[in-house]
Coordinates of C-alpha atoms in Angstrom, one line a residue:
X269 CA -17.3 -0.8 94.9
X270 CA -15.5 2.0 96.7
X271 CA -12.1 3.6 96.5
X272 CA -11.0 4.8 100.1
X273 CA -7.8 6.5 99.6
X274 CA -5.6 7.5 96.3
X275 CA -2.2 8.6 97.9
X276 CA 1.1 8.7 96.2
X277 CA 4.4 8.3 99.1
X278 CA 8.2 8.3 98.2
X279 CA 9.3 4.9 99.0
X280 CA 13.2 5.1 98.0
X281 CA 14.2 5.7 101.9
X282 CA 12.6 4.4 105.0
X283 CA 9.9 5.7 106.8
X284 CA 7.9 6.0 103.5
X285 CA 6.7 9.2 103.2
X286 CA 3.2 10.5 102.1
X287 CA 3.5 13.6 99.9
X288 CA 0.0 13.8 98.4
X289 CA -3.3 11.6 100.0
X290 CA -7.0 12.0 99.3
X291 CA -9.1 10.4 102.1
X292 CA -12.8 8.9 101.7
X293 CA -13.9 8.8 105.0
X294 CA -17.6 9.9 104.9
X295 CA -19.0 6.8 105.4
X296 CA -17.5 6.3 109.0
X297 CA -18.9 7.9 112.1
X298 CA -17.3 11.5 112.8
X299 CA -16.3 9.8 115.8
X300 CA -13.8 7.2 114.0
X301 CA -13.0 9.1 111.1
X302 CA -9.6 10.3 112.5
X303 CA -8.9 6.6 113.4
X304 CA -9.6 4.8 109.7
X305 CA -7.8 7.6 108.1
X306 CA -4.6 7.0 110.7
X307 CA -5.0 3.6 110.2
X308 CA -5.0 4.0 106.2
X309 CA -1.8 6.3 106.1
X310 CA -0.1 3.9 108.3
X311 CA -0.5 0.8 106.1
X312 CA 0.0 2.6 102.9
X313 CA 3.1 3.8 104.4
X314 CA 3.8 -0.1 104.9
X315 CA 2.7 -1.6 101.6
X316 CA 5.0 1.5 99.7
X317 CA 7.9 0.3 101.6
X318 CA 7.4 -3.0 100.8
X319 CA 6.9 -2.6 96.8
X320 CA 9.8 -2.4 95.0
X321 CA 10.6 -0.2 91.6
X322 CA 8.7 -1.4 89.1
X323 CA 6.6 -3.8 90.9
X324 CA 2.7 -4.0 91.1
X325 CA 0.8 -5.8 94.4
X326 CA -2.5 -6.3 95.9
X327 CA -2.7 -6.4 99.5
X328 CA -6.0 -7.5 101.4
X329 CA -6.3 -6.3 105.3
X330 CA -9.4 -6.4 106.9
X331 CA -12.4 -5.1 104.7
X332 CA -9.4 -3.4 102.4
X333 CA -7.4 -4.1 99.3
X334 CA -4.3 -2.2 98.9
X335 CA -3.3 -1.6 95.2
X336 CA 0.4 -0.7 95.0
X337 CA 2.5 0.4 92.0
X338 CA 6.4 1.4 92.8
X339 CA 7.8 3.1 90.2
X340 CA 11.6 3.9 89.3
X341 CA 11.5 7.5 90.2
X342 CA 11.1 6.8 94.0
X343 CA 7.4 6.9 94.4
X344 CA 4.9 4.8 95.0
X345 CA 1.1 4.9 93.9
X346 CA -1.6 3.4 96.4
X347 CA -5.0 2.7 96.3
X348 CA -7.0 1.5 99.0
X349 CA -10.8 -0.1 98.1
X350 CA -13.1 -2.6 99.1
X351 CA -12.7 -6.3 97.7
X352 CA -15.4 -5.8 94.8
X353 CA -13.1 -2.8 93.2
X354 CA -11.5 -4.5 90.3
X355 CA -7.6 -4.7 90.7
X356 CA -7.0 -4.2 86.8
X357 CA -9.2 -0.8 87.4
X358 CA -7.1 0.3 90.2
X359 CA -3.7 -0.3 88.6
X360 CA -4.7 1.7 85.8
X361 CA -6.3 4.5 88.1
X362 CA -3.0 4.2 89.6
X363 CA -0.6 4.3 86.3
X364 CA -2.5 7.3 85.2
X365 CA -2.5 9.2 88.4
X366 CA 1.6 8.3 89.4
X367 CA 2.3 9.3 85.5
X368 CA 0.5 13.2 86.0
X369 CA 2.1 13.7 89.6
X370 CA 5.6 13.0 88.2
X371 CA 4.6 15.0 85.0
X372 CA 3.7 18.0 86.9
X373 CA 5.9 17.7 90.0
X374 CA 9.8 17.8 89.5
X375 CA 11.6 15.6 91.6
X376 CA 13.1 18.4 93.5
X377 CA 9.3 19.2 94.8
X378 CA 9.1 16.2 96.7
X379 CA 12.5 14.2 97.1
X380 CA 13.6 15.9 100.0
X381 CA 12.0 16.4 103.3
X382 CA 8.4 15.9 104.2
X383 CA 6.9 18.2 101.4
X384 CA 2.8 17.4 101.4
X385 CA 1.6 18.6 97.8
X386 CA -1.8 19.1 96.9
X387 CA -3.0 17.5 93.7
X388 CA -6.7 18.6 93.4
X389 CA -7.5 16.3 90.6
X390 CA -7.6 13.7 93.1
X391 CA -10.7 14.7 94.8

């Protein structure tokens, strides 16, 4: 059981955007690293577009599940794991981490632009 990537994107406008991500790529050769972590950006980008307010999703692709959990606010909370991570764990992960970004970040931090924001307690 592994999580890959915890990332949080504002979904309310096309291209999604990814204001705060944190990557698990260790386990992949420093040679690919830069590729898997591309290739997780871009399909979180995808699955937040595709998950409306309110609305909670798994997503299998390839090795992957994608946990997704749109919210009202015009954000959207993913998780990326390995099949055996249960999807009731993630979507709680995932309600607790979307409900301290919006609790520490006003809107006007991140609903505007490309703002990336650090949020350290995802490491």
């Amino acid at each position: 059981m592994k999580l890959h990537y915890i990332g949080i994107l504002r979904n309310e406008s096309q291209p999604a955007h990814e204001i705060v991500a944190e990557k698990e790529l260790s386990s992949y050769s420093r040679f690919t690293r830069n590729n898997y972590g591309e290739f997780m950006t871009l399909f979180a980008k995808t699955v937040a577009e595709r998950t409306r307010p309110g609305q909670r999703q798994d997503v299998e692709e390839q090795d992957y599940t994608f946990h997704a959990y749109g919210r009202t606010e015009g954000v959207c909370g993913i998780i990326i794991s390995d099949h055996q991570y249960p999807a009731l764990v993630a979507h709680q992960l995932l309600s607790k981490v979307v409900d301290e970004f919006l609790s520490k970040n006003p809107r006007s931090s991140w609903a505007t632009g490309t703002p990336t924001l650090s949020m350290p307690e995802l490491k």
